[in-house]
PDB file of C-alpha atoms and ligand atoms in Angstrom:
ATOM      1  CA  UNK A 294      -5.094   2.738  18.167  1.00 93.00           C
ATOM      2  CA  UNK A 295      -6.341   3.588  14.786  1.00 97.00           C
ATOM      3  CA  UNK A 296      -8.871   1.441  12.936  1.00 98.00           C
ATOM      4  CA  UNK A 297      -7.852   0.988   9.342  1.00 98.00           C
ATOM      5  CA  UNK A 298      -8.901  -0.601   6.053  1.00 98.00           C
ATOM      6  CA  UNK A 299      -5.844  -1.545   3.549  1.00 98.00           C
ATOM      7  CA  UNK A 300      -6.785  -1.071   0.085  1.00 99.00           C
ATOM      8  CA  UNK A 301      -4.045  -2.921  -1.662  1.00 98.00           C
ATOM      9  CA  UNK A 302      -2.736  -4.637  -4.875  1.00 98.00           C
ATOM     10  CA  UNK A 303      -0.459  -7.200  -3.368  1.00 98.00           C
ATOM     11  CA  UNK A 304       2.380  -7.000  -4.707  1.00 96.00           C
ATOM     12  CA  UNK A 305       5.494  -7.897  -2.577  1.00 98.00           C
ATOM     13  CA  UNK A 306       5.819  -4.542  -0.728  1.00 98.00           C
ATOM     14  CA  UNK A 307       2.090  -4.605  -0.202  1.00 98.00           C
ATOM     15  CA  UNK A 308       2.565  -7.862   1.386  1.00 98.00           C
ATOM     16  CA  UNK A 309       5.196  -6.354   3.829  1.00 98.00           C
ATOM     17  CA  UNK A 310       2.607  -3.659   4.552  1.00 98.00           C
ATOM     18  CA  UNK A 311       0.084  -5.953   5.468  1.00 98.00           C
ATOM     19  CA  UNK A 312       2.519  -7.893   7.826  1.00 97.00           C
ATOM     20  CA  UNK A 313       3.194  -4.529   9.635  1.00 97.00           C
ATOM     21  CA  UNK A 314      -0.602  -3.567   9.873  1.00 97.00           C
ATOM     22  CA  UNK A 315      -1.507  -7.011  11.182  1.00 96.00           C
ATOM     23  CA  UNK A 316       1.362  -7.087  13.829  1.00 95.00           C
ATOM     24  CA  UNK A 317       1.244  -3.453  15.041  1.00 96.00           C
ATOM     25  CA  UNK A 318      -0.384  -2.785  18.361  1.00 96.00           C
ATOM     26  CA  UNK A 319      -1.333   0.697  17.189  1.00 97.00           C
ATOM     27  CA  UNK A 320      -3.709  -0.493  14.330  1.00 97.00           C
ATOM     28  CA  UNK A 321      -6.845  -2.502  14.121  1.00 96.00           C
ATOM     29  CA  UNK A 322      -7.344  -4.006  10.599  1.00 96.00           C
ATOM     30  CA  UNK A 323     -10.946  -3.887   9.990  1.00 96.00           C
ATOM     31  CA  UNK A 324     -10.402  -5.303   6.594  1.00 97.00           C
ATOM     32  CA  UNK A 325      -8.566  -5.597   3.322  1.00 98.00           C
ATOM     33  CA  UNK A 326     -10.006  -4.560  -0.033  1.00 98.00           C
ATOM     34  CA  UNK A 327      -8.507  -5.396  -3.201  1.00 98.00           C
ATOM     35  CA  UNK A 328      -7.666  -3.773  -6.302  1.00 98.00           C
ATOM     36  CA  UNK A 329      -6.051  -4.646  -9.656  1.00 98.00           C
ATOM     37  CA  UNK A 330      -2.559  -3.014 -10.253  1.00 98.00           C
ATOM     38  CA  UNK A 331       0.678  -4.874  -9.604  1.00 97.00           C
ATOM     39  CA  UNK A 332      -1.174  -7.904 -10.941  1.00 98.00           C
ATOM     40  CA  UNK A 333      -4.653  -8.797 -12.278  1.00 98.00           C
ATOM     41  CA  UNK A 334      -7.604  -8.383  -9.799  1.00 98.00           C
ATOM     42  CA  UNK A 335      -7.736 -12.220  -9.591  1.00 98.00           C
ATOM     43  CA  UNK A 336      -4.145 -12.337  -8.429  1.00 98.00           C
ATOM     44  CA  UNK A 337      -4.142  -9.605  -6.163  1.00 98.00           C
ATOM     45  CA  UNK A 338      -7.201 -10.968  -4.487  1.00 98.00           C
ATOM     46  CA  UNK A 339      -5.863 -14.301  -4.336  1.00 98.00           C
ATOM     47  CA  UNK A 340      -2.735 -13.227  -2.753  1.00 98.00           C
ATOM     48  CA  UNK A 341      -4.554 -11.018  -0.281  1.00 98.00           C
ATOM     49  CA  UNK A 342      -6.581 -13.896   1.079  1.00 97.00           C
ATOM     50  CA  UNK A 343      -3.604 -16.357   0.992  1.00 96.00           C
ATOM     51  CA  UNK A 344      -1.601 -13.586   3.034  1.00 97.00           C
ATOM     52  CA  UNK A 345      -4.429 -13.003   5.499  1.00 96.00           C
ATOM     53  CA  UNK A 346      -4.795 -16.764   5.946  1.00 94.00           C
ATOM     54  CA  UNK A 347      -1.262 -17.292   6.362  1.00 95.00           C
ATOM     55  CA  UNK A 348      -0.607 -14.357   8.867  1.00 93.00           C
ATOM     56  CA  UNK A 349      -3.771 -13.761  10.805  1.00 83.00           C
ATOM     57  CA  UNK A 350      -3.737 -16.110  13.770  1.00 71.00           C
ATOM     58  CA  UNK A 351      -7.516 -15.751  14.060  1.00 70.00           C
ATOM     59  CA  UNK A 352      -8.271 -17.193  10.700  1.00 69.00           C
ATOM     60  CA  UNK A 353     -11.300 -15.501   9.117  1.00 71.00           C
ATOM     61  CA  UNK A 354     -11.141 -12.289  11.453  1.00 81.00           C
ATOM     62  CA  UNK A 355      -9.867 -10.250   8.633  1.00 95.00           C
ATOM     63  CA  UNK A 356     -12.328  -9.841   5.757  1.00 96.00           C
ATOM     64  CA  UNK A 357     -11.047  -9.565   2.222  1.00 98.00           C
ATOM     65  CA  UNK A 358     -13.445  -7.392  -0.123  1.00 98.00           C
ATOM     66  CA  UNK A 359     -13.067  -7.538  -3.882  1.00 98.00           C
ATOM     67  CA  UNK A 360     -12.660  -4.269  -5.681  1.00 98.00           C
ATOM     68  CA  UNK A 361     -12.017  -2.856  -9.192  1.00 98.00           C
ATOM     69  CA  UNK A 362     -10.540  -4.862 -12.041  1.00 98.00           C
ATOM     70  CA  UNK A 363     -10.008  -1.726 -14.228  1.00 98.00           C
ATOM     71  CA  UNK A 364      -9.447   1.912 -13.698  1.00 98.00           C
ATOM     72  CA  UNK A 365     -11.751   4.491 -14.562  1.00 97.00           C
ATOM     73  CA  UNK A 366     -10.480   4.572 -18.192  1.00 97.00           C
ATOM     74  CA  UNK A 367      -8.782   1.786 -19.974  1.00 96.00           C
ATOM     75  CA  UNK A 368      -7.120  -1.168 -18.148  1.00 97.00           C
ATOM     76  CA  UNK A 369      -4.458  -1.767 -15.549  1.00 98.00           C
ATOM     77  CA  UNK A 370      -0.838  -2.352 -17.117  1.00 95.00           C
ATOM     78  CA  UNK A 371       0.360  -4.591 -14.263  1.00 94.00           C
ATOM     79  CA  UNK A 372       3.923  -5.078 -12.968  1.00 95.00           C
ATOM     80  CA  UNK A 373       4.448  -8.740 -12.865  1.00 97.00           C
ATOM     81  CA  UNK A 374       8.202  -8.044 -14.019  1.00 94.00           C
ATOM     82  CA  UNK A 375       8.679  -6.276 -10.446  1.00 93.00           C
ATOM     83  CA  UNK A 376       6.800  -8.230  -8.238  1.00 95.00           C
ATOM     84  CA  UNK A 377       7.210 -11.728  -9.932  1.00 96.00           C
ATOM     85  CA  UNK A 378       4.886 -14.545 -10.731  1.00 95.00           C
ATOM     86  CA  UNK A 379       1.583 -14.119  -9.885  1.00 97.00           C
ATOM     87  CA  UNK A 380       2.329 -10.722  -8.398  1.00 97.00           C
ATOM     88  CA  UNK A 381       4.145 -12.136  -5.203  1.00 98.00           C
ATOM     89  CA  UNK A 382       6.816 -14.333  -6.499  1.00 97.00           C
ATOM     90  CA  UNK A 383       6.565 -16.771  -3.558  1.00 97.00           C
ATOM     91  CA  UNK A 384       3.852 -19.351  -3.346  1.00 94.00           C
ATOM     92  CA  UNK A 385       1.624 -19.595  -0.123  1.00 96.00           C
ATOM     93  CA  UNK A 386      -0.704 -22.437   0.915  1.00 93.00           C
ATOM     94  CA  UNK A 387      -4.059 -22.526  -0.991  1.00 92.00           C
ATOM     95  CA  UNK A 388      -6.489 -20.796   0.973  1.00 91.00           C
ATOM     96  CA  UNK A 389      -9.646 -21.919   2.592  1.00 91.00           C
ATOM     97  CA  UNK A 390     -11.306 -18.328   2.972  1.00 92.00           C
ATOM     98  CA  UNK A 391     -13.661 -16.769   0.697  1.00 95.00           C
ATOM     99  CA  UNK A 392     -13.794 -12.999  -0.220  1.00 97.00           C
ATOM    100  CA  UNK A 393     -16.377 -11.073   1.678  1.00 97.00           C
ATOM    101  CA  UNK A 394     -19.936 -10.917   0.266  1.00 98.00           C
ATOM    102  CA  UNK A 395     -19.537  -6.968  -0.136  1.00 98.00           C
ATOM    103  CA  UNK A 396     -17.773  -5.443  -2.790  1.00 98.00           C
ATOM    104  CA  UNK A 397     -14.625  -3.409  -1.934  1.00 98.00           C
ATOM    105  CA  UNK A 398     -16.750   0.019  -2.275  1.00 98.00           C
ATOM    106  CA  UNK A 399     -19.690  -1.481  -0.146  1.00 98.00           C
ATOM    107  CA  UNK A 400     -17.215  -2.593   2.550  1.00 98.00           C
ATOM    108  CA  UNK A 401     -15.487   0.740   2.799  1.00 98.00           C
ATOM    109  CA  UNK A 402     -18.467   2.712   2.876  1.00 98.00           C
ATOM    110  CA  UNK A 403     -20.320   0.336   5.355  1.00 98.00           C
ATOM    111  CA  UNK A 404     -17.334   0.238   7.638  1.00 98.00           C
ATOM    112  CA  UNK A 405     -16.592   4.013   7.484  1.00 98.00           C
ATOM    113  CA  UNK A 406     -20.207   5.127   8.199  1.00 97.00           C
ATOM    114  CA  UNK A 407     -20.675   2.824  10.945  1.00 95.00           C
ATOM    115  CA  UNK A 408     -17.427   3.254  12.730  1.00 89.00           C
ATOM    116  CA  UNK A 409     -17.580   4.500  16.288  1.00 89.00           C
ATOM    117  CA  UNK A 410     -14.048   5.842  15.856  1.00 91.00           C
ATOM    118  CA  UNK A 411     -13.300   7.388  12.498  1.00 96.00           C
ATOM    119  CA  UNK A 412     -11.508   5.063  10.142  1.00 98.00           C
ATOM    120  CA  UNK A 413      -8.435   5.391   8.269  1.00 98.00           C
ATOM    121  CA  UNK A 414      -8.086   3.939   4.684  1.00 98.00           C
ATOM    122  CA  UNK A 415      -4.423   3.060   3.669  1.00 99.00           C
ATOM    123  CA  UNK A 416      -4.346   2.832   0.054  1.00 99.00           C
ATOM    124  CA  UNK A 417      -1.645   0.922  -1.396  1.00 99.00           C
ATOM    125  CA  UNK A 418      -2.633   0.575  -4.999  1.00 98.00           C
ATOM    126  CA  UNK A 419      -4.580   2.391  -7.729  1.00 98.00           C
ATOM    127  CA  UNK A 420      -7.111   4.695  -6.033  1.00 99.00           C
ATOM    128  CA  UNK A 421     -10.025   3.316  -8.166  1.00 98.00           C
ATOM    129  CA  UNK A 422     -11.846   1.678  -5.004  1.00 98.00           C
ATOM    130  CA  UNK A 423     -11.413   4.698  -3.018  1.00 98.00           C
ATOM    131  CA  UNK A 424     -12.371   7.233  -5.326  1.00 98.00           C
ATOM    132  CA  UNK A 425     -15.685   4.961  -6.293  1.00 98.00           C
ATOM    133  CA  UNK A 426     -16.485   4.961  -2.376  1.00 98.00           C
ATOM    134  CA  UNK A 427     -16.187   8.632  -2.120  1.00 98.00           C
ATOM    135  CA  UNK A 428     -18.250   9.179  -5.314  1.00 98.00           C
ATOM    136  CA  UNK A 429     -20.840   6.919  -4.124  1.00 97.00           C
ATOM    137  CA  UNK A 430     -21.315   8.257  -0.709  1.00 97.00           C
ATOM    138  CA  UNK A 431     -20.467  12.142  -0.303  1.00 94.00           C
ATOM    139  CA  UNK A 432     -20.855  11.729   3.397  1.00 96.00           C
ATOM    140  CA  UNK A 433     -17.792   9.774   3.478  1.00 97.00           C
ATOM    141  CA  UNK A 434     -15.525  12.728   3.290  1.00 97.00           C
ATOM    142  CA  UNK A 435     -16.616  13.534   6.797  1.00 96.00           C
ATOM    143  CA  UNK A 436     -16.721  10.126   8.072  1.00 97.00           C
ATOM    144  CA  UNK A 437     -13.224   9.138   7.313  1.00 98.00           C
ATOM    145  CA  UNK A 438     -10.187  10.230   9.519  1.00 98.00           C
ATOM    146  CA  UNK A 439      -7.949  10.271   6.744  1.00 98.00           C
ATOM    147  CA  UNK A 440      -6.728   8.429   3.446  1.00 98.00           C
ATOM    148  CA  UNK A 441      -2.966   7.654   3.585  1.00 99.00           C
ATOM    149  CA  UNK A 442      -2.039   7.195   0.066  1.00 99.00           C
ATOM    150  CA  UNK A 443       1.166   5.565  -1.280  1.00 98.00           C
ATOM    151  CA  UNK A 444       1.640   7.328  -4.548  1.00 98.00           C
ATOM    152  CA  UNK A 445       2.999  10.163  -6.583  1.00 98.00           C
ATOM    153  CA  UNK A 446       6.358  11.688  -7.453  1.00 98.00           C
ATOM    154  CA  UNK A 447       6.448  15.283  -6.760  1.00 98.00           C
ATOM    155  CA  UNK A 448      10.173  16.519  -6.952  1.00 97.00           C
ATOM    156  CA  UNK A 449      11.274  13.022  -7.373  1.00 97.00           C
ATOM    157  CA  UNK A 450      11.378  11.401 -10.975  1.00 98.00           C
ATOM    158  CA  UNK A 451       8.637   8.865 -11.690  1.00 98.00           C
ATOM    159  CA  UNK A 452       9.195   5.039 -11.819  1.00 97.00           C
ATOM    160  CA  UNK A 453       6.729   3.936 -14.516  1.00 98.00           C
ATOM    161  CA  UNK A 454       7.300   7.029 -16.855  1.00 98.00           C
ATOM    162  CA  UNK A 455       9.870   9.844 -16.197  1.00 98.00           C
ATOM    163  CA  UNK A 456       7.058  11.780 -14.504  1.00 97.00           C
ATOM    164  CA  UNK A 457       4.648   9.400 -12.889  1.00 98.00           C
ATOM    165  CA  UNK A 458       4.515   6.901 -10.094  1.00 98.00           C
ATOM    166  CA  UNK A 459       2.935   3.606 -10.843  1.00 98.00           C
ATOM    167  CA  UNK A 460      -0.224   3.748  -8.499  1.00 98.00           C
ATOM    168  CA  UNK A 461      -1.240   7.075  -9.622  1.00 98.00           C
ATOM    169  CA  UNK A 462      -0.257   6.498 -13.481  1.00 98.00           C
ATOM    170  CA  UNK A 463      -2.505   3.338 -13.114  1.00 98.00           C
ATOM    171  CA  UNK A 464      -5.695   5.408 -12.681  1.00 98.00           C
ATOM    172  CA  UNK A 465      -5.024   9.187 -12.625  1.00 98.00           C
ATOM    173  CA  UNK A 466      -8.828  10.154 -12.949  1.00 98.00           C
ATOM    174  CA  UNK A 467      -9.510   8.229  -9.598  1.00 98.00           C
ATOM    175  CA  UNK A 468      -6.414  10.014  -7.950  1.00 98.00           C
ATOM    176  CA  UNK A 469      -7.686  13.246  -9.047  1.00 98.00           C
ATOM    177  CA  UNK A 470     -11.170  12.653  -7.712  1.00 98.00           C
ATOM    178  CA  UNK A 471      -9.633  11.483  -4.334  1.00 98.00           C
ATOM    179  CA  UNK A 472      -7.415  14.602  -4.062  1.00 98.00           C
ATOM    180  CA  UNK A 473     -10.325  17.095  -4.964  1.00 98.00           C
ATOM    181  CA  UNK A 474     -12.881  15.162  -2.642  1.00 98.00           C
ATOM    182  CA  UNK A 475     -12.070  17.263   0.505  1.00 97.00           C
ATOM    183  CA  UNK A 476     -11.178  14.261   2.537  1.00 98.00           C
ATOM    184  CA  UNK A 477      -7.948  14.681   4.547  1.00 98.00           C
ATOM    185  CA  UNK A 478      -5.201  12.785   2.574  1.00 98.00           C
ATOM    186  CA  UNK A 479      -1.622  12.205   3.612  1.00 98.00           C
ATOM    187  CA  UNK A 480       0.382  11.418   0.401  1.00 98.00           C
ATOM    188  CA  UNK A 481       3.667   9.240   0.687  1.00 98.00           C
ATOM    189  CA  UNK A 482       5.191   9.425  -2.842  1.00 98.00           C
ATOM    190  CA  UNK A 483       8.602   8.392  -4.357  1.00 98.00           C
ATOM    191  CA  UNK A 484      10.112  11.471  -2.937  1.00 98.00           C
ATOM    192  CA  UNK A 485      10.090   9.805   0.566  1.00 98.00           C
ATOM    193  CA  UNK A 486       9.791   5.921  -0.272  1.00 98.00           C
ATOM    194  CA  UNK A 487      12.910   5.940  -2.466  1.00 98.00           C
ATOM    195  CA  UNK A 488      14.992   6.827   0.512  1.00 98.00           C
ATOM    196  CA  UNK A 489      13.666   3.745   2.670  1.00 98.00           C
ATOM    197  CA  UNK A 490      14.934   0.383   1.327  1.00 98.00           C
ATOM    198  CA  UNK A 491      16.278  -2.920   2.436  1.00 98.00           C
ATOM    199  CA  UNK A 492      19.519  -3.783   0.836  1.00 98.00           C
ATOM    200  CA  UNK A 493      20.651  -6.934  -0.752  1.00 98.00           C
ATOM    201  CA  UNK A 494      23.874  -6.969   1.199  1.00 97.00           C
ATOM    202  CA  UNK A 495      21.787  -6.980   4.522  1.00 96.00           C
ATOM    203  CA  UNK A 496      20.241 -10.483   3.716  1.00 93.00           C
ATOM    204  CA  UNK A 497      19.053 -12.981   3.964  1.00 97.00           C
ATOM    205  CA  UNK A 498      17.798 -12.481   7.212  1.00 96.00           C
ATOM    206  CA  UNK A 499      16.715  -8.732   6.875  1.00 98.00           C
ATOM    207  CA  UNK A 500      13.822  -9.678   9.494  1.00 98.00           C
ATOM    208  CA  UNK A 501      14.559 -11.542  12.747  1.00 96.00           C
ATOM    209  CA  UNK A 502      12.795 -13.996  14.586  1.00 94.00           C
ATOM    210  CA  UNK A 503      10.895 -17.329  13.695  1.00 92.00           C
ATOM    211  CA  UNK A 504       7.440 -15.765  13.211  1.00 92.00           C
ATOM    212  CA  UNK A 505       5.573 -16.390  10.099  1.00 94.00           C
ATOM    213  CA  UNK A 506       5.684 -12.704   9.006  1.00 95.00           C
ATOM    214  CA  UNK A 507       9.587 -12.757   9.506  1.00 96.00           C
ATOM    215  CA  UNK A 508      10.004 -15.977   7.592  1.00 96.00           C
ATOM    216  CA  UNK A 509       7.815 -14.707   4.796  1.00 97.00           C
ATOM    217  CA  UNK A 510       9.466 -11.314   4.548  1.00 98.00           C
ATOM    218  CA  UNK A 511      12.685 -12.807   4.199  1.00 98.00           C
ATOM    219  CA  UNK A 512      11.465 -15.177   1.794  1.00 98.00           C
ATOM    220  CA  UNK A 513       9.888 -12.570  -0.302  1.00 98.00           C
ATOM    221  CA  UNK A 514      13.005 -10.299  -0.358  1.00 98.00           C
ATOM    222  CA  UNK A 515      15.398 -13.509  -1.101  1.00 98.00           C
ATOM    223  CA  UNK A 516      12.948 -14.100  -4.064  1.00 98.00           C
ATOM    224  CA  UNK A 517      13.140 -10.727  -5.497  1.00 98.00           C
ATOM    225  CA  UNK A 518      16.872 -10.299  -5.169  1.00 98.00           C
ATOM    226  CA  UNK A 519      17.568 -13.789  -6.670  1.00 97.00           C
ATOM    227  CA  UNK A 520      15.188 -13.012  -9.642  1.00 96.00           C
ATOM    228  CA  UNK A 521      16.657  -9.748 -10.390  1.00 95.00           C
ATOM    229  CA  UNK A 522      20.344  -9.716 -10.435  1.00 94.00           C
ATOM    230  CA  UNK A 523      20.582  -5.978 -11.065  1.00 94.00           C
ATOM    231  CA  UNK A 524      18.357  -5.187  -8.057  1.00 96.00           C
ATOM    232  CA  UNK A 525      20.518  -3.866  -5.064  1.00 97.00           C
ATOM    233  CA  UNK A 526      17.637  -2.083  -2.884  1.00 98.00           C
ATOM    234  CA  UNK A 527      14.114  -3.198  -2.351  1.00 98.00           C
ATOM    235  CA  UNK A 528      12.082   0.095  -1.717  1.00 98.00           C
ATOM    236  CA  UNK A 529       9.795   0.164   1.124  1.00 98.00           C
ATOM    237  CA  UNK A 530       6.968   1.931  -0.729  1.00 98.00           C
ATOM    238  CA  UNK A 531       3.793   0.476   0.775  1.00 98.00           C
ATOM    239  CA  UNK A 532       5.333  -0.225   4.266  1.00 98.00           C
ATOM    240  CA  UNK A 533       6.410   3.387   4.524  1.00 98.00           C
ATOM    241  CA  UNK A 534       2.670   4.456   4.419  1.00 99.00           C
ATOM    242  CA  UNK A 535       2.053   2.008   7.191  1.00 98.00           C
ATOM    243  CA  UNK A 536       4.726   3.163   9.345  1.00 98.00           C
ATOM    244  CA  UNK A 537       3.791   6.602   8.688  1.00 98.00           C
ATOM    245  CA  UNK A 538      -0.065   6.013   9.802  1.00 98.00           C
ATOM    246  CA  UNK A 539       1.631   4.420  13.015  1.00 98.00           C
ATOM    247  CA  UNK A 540       3.813   7.362  13.803  1.00 98.00           C
ATOM    248  CA  UNK A 541       3.202  10.504  11.507  1.00 98.00           C
ATOM    249  CA  UNK A 542       5.960  12.092  12.912  1.00 98.00           C
ATOM    250  CA  UNK A 543       8.504  10.245  10.841  1.00 98.00           C
ATOM    251  CA  UNK A 544       7.590  12.523   7.907  1.00 98.00           C
ATOM    252  CA  UNK A 545       7.863  15.976   7.306  1.00 98.00           C
ATOM    253  CA  UNK A 546       4.745  17.221   5.276  1.00 98.00           C
ATOM    254  CA  UNK A 547       3.396  20.177   3.664  1.00 98.00           C
ATOM    255  CA  UNK A 548      -0.170  20.961   3.118  1.00 98.00           C
ATOM    256  CA  UNK A 549      -1.154  21.450  -0.524  1.00 98.00           C
ATOM    257  CA  UNK A 550      -3.750  21.286  -3.436  1.00 98.00           C
ATOM    258  CA  UNK A 551      -2.727  18.226  -5.366  1.00 98.00           C
ATOM    259  CA  UNK A 552      -3.987  17.491  -8.931  1.00 98.00           C
ATOM    260  CA  UNK A 553      -2.791  14.829 -11.420  1.00 98.00           C
ATOM    261  CA  UNK A 554      -2.042  15.395 -14.899  1.00 98.00           C
ATOM    262  CA  UNK A 555      -4.410  13.270 -17.195  1.00 98.00           C
ATOM    263  CA  UNK A 556      -3.338  14.214 -20.780  1.00 97.00           C
ATOM    264  CA  UNK A 557      -0.082  13.760 -22.983  1.00 97.00           C
ATOM    265  CA  UNK A 558       3.128  12.374 -22.063  1.00 97.00           C
ATOM    266  CA  UNK A 559       3.103  13.658 -18.359  1.00 98.00           C
ATOM    267  CA  UNK A 560      -0.077  11.804 -17.614  1.00 98.00           C
ATOM    268  CA  UNK A 561       0.070  10.444 -13.970  1.00 98.00           C
ATOM    269  CA  UNK A 562       2.355  13.133 -12.900  1.00 98.00           C
ATOM    270  CA  UNK A 563       1.371  14.483  -9.304  1.00 98.00           C
ATOM    271  CA  UNK A 564       1.587  18.424  -8.946  1.00 98.00           C
ATOM    272  CA  UNK A 565       1.326  19.958  -5.841  1.00 98.00           C
ATOM    273  CA  UNK A 566       0.299  23.731  -5.095  1.00 98.00           C
ATOM    274  CA  UNK A 567       1.764  24.361  -1.591  1.00 97.00           C
ATOM    275  CA  UNK A 568       0.281  26.647   0.989  1.00 95.00           C
ATOM    276  CA  UNK A 569      -2.906  25.262   2.281  1.00 91.00           C
ATOM    277  CA  UNK A 570      -5.338  22.400   1.079  1.00 92.00           C
ATOM    278  CA  UNK A 571      -6.697  19.017   2.400  1.00 96.00           C
ATOM    279  CA  UNK A 572      -3.654  17.084   1.152  1.00 98.00           C
ATOM    280  CA  UNK A 573      -0.509  16.775   3.138  1.00 98.00           C
ATOM    281  CA  UNK A 574       2.419  15.711   0.822  1.00 98.00           C
ATOM    282  CA  UNK A 575       5.530  14.012   2.482  1.00 98.00           C
ATOM    283  CA  UNK A 576       8.562  15.910   1.583  1.00 98.00           C
ATOM    284  CA  UNK A 577      11.042  14.205   4.001  1.00 98.00           C
ATOM    285  CA  UNK A 578      11.392  11.262   6.204  1.00 98.00           C
ATOM    286  CA  UNK A 579      13.314  10.214   9.154  1.00 98.00           C
ATOM    287  CA  UNK A 580      14.970   7.182   7.361  1.00 98.00           C
ATOM    288  CA  UNK A 581      16.200   5.219  10.549  1.00 98.00           C
ATOM    289  CA  UNK A 582      13.038   5.624  12.327  1.00 98.00           C
ATOM    290  CA  UNK A 583      10.786   4.607   9.521  1.00 98.00           C
ATOM    291  CA  UNK A 584      13.045   1.510   8.631  1.00 98.00           C
ATOM    292  CA  UNK A 585      13.308   0.650  12.287  1.00 97.00           C
ATOM    293  CA  UNK A 586       9.271   0.592  12.200  1.00 98.00           C
ATOM    294  CA  UNK A 587       9.191  -1.811   9.309  1.00 98.00           C
ATOM    295  CA  UNK A 588      11.837  -3.949  10.600  1.00 97.00           C
ATOM    296  CA  UNK A 589      10.440  -4.248  14.071  1.00 97.00           C
ATOM    297  CA  UNK A 590       6.929  -4.991  13.088  1.00 97.00           C
ATOM    298  CA  UNK A 591       7.924  -7.588  10.522  1.00 97.00           C
ATOM    299  CA  UNK A 592      10.498  -9.278  12.833  1.00 96.00           C
ATOM    300  CA  UNK A 593       8.851  -9.370  16.175  1.00 74.00           C
ATOM    301  CA  UNK A 594       5.521 -10.752  15.951  1.00 54.00           C
ATOM    302  CA  UNK A 595       4.803 -14.519  17.089  1.00 45.00           C
ATOM    303  CA  UNK A 596       2.049 -15.371  14.588  1.00 42.00           C
TER     304      UNK A 596
HETATM  305  C1  LIG B 850       3.970   1.413  -5.746  1.00 93.70           C
HETATM  306  O1  LIG B 850       3.595   0.618  -7.096  1.00 93.70           O
HETATM  307  C2  LIG B 850       3.511  -0.623  -6.717  1.00 93.70           C
HETATM  308  O2  LIG B 850       4.265  -1.379  -7.640  1.00 93.70           O
HETATM  309  C3  LIG B 850       3.938  -0.954  -5.072  1.00 93.70           C
HETATM  310  O3  LIG B 850       3.319  -1.884  -4.707  1.00 93.70           O
HETATM  311  C4  LIG B 850       3.752   0.379  -4.609  1.00 93.70           C
HETATM  312  O4  LIG B 850       2.535   0.384  -4.196  1.00 93.70           O
HETATM  313  C5  LIG B 850       5.110   2.046  -5.835  1.00 93.70           C
HETATM  314  O5  LIG B 850       5.330   2.742  -6.948  1.00 93.70           O
HETATM  315 CA1  LIG B 851       1.000  -1.503  -3.977  1.00 93.70          CA
END
């Protein structure tokens, strides 16, 4: 059992990742921290609270702490065209829960430094909050078990520019700070996440059962495929990061030093120097096992 914080910008694939984490018997979700990215911070926070309230049986048990509304430099660019209106496409009931009194950075530091068992952060959006937390408390590097990052494109082409993956491109300075901090990081980039997807042809019941997560997972995918006639595959970017936290053996990883290009046309490009370092770069994935984990965790729960 690993204790985790999900740092996230929901986001359709973030929503699936959150369902998996909440339903997994192998993870205990200490809280959710939000960051702007796929949508404005107002929207990602609203989505996170609605999702937690809709999916979590013990309403209020999972705190949602509000994070950064802008990267280290400039502003987030957002991806409403990918994730739909409001950043989620579908609408959920208006929430009654309120955000936690602590900011995302305070929450990450507080929970990590007080944890009995070292805590893992699963970072599913721009790395702004995680970098700020590491910057504010240098002792966090040793307190955290690991940061599992969905981000980067090493050998694979980017998805926001020819060279860069969205989450890293949103805040390259923050990503550099996290990779250079010395904290143990596993990076789950497009090289592996583009191998895992749900296909249009397999719908409309991608997830089985009557649970809220199965119903909502199916609704999110149906909405995406309906809104985007060109879309044949929905990539399991963020869900793969959660699956790899539960079962790291689904990945083949190589230790490396990772840096991010901050200048010019290649801004946001992730570069790995293999042969040692605190970062494990995922270079391959057992697709069948990974997709099986995603499917079963969203299908089987009875929330
Ligand atoms: C990443 O970017 C976002 O749009 C997704 O939620 C995922 O975290 C994929 O590049
Ligand atoms: Ca995301």
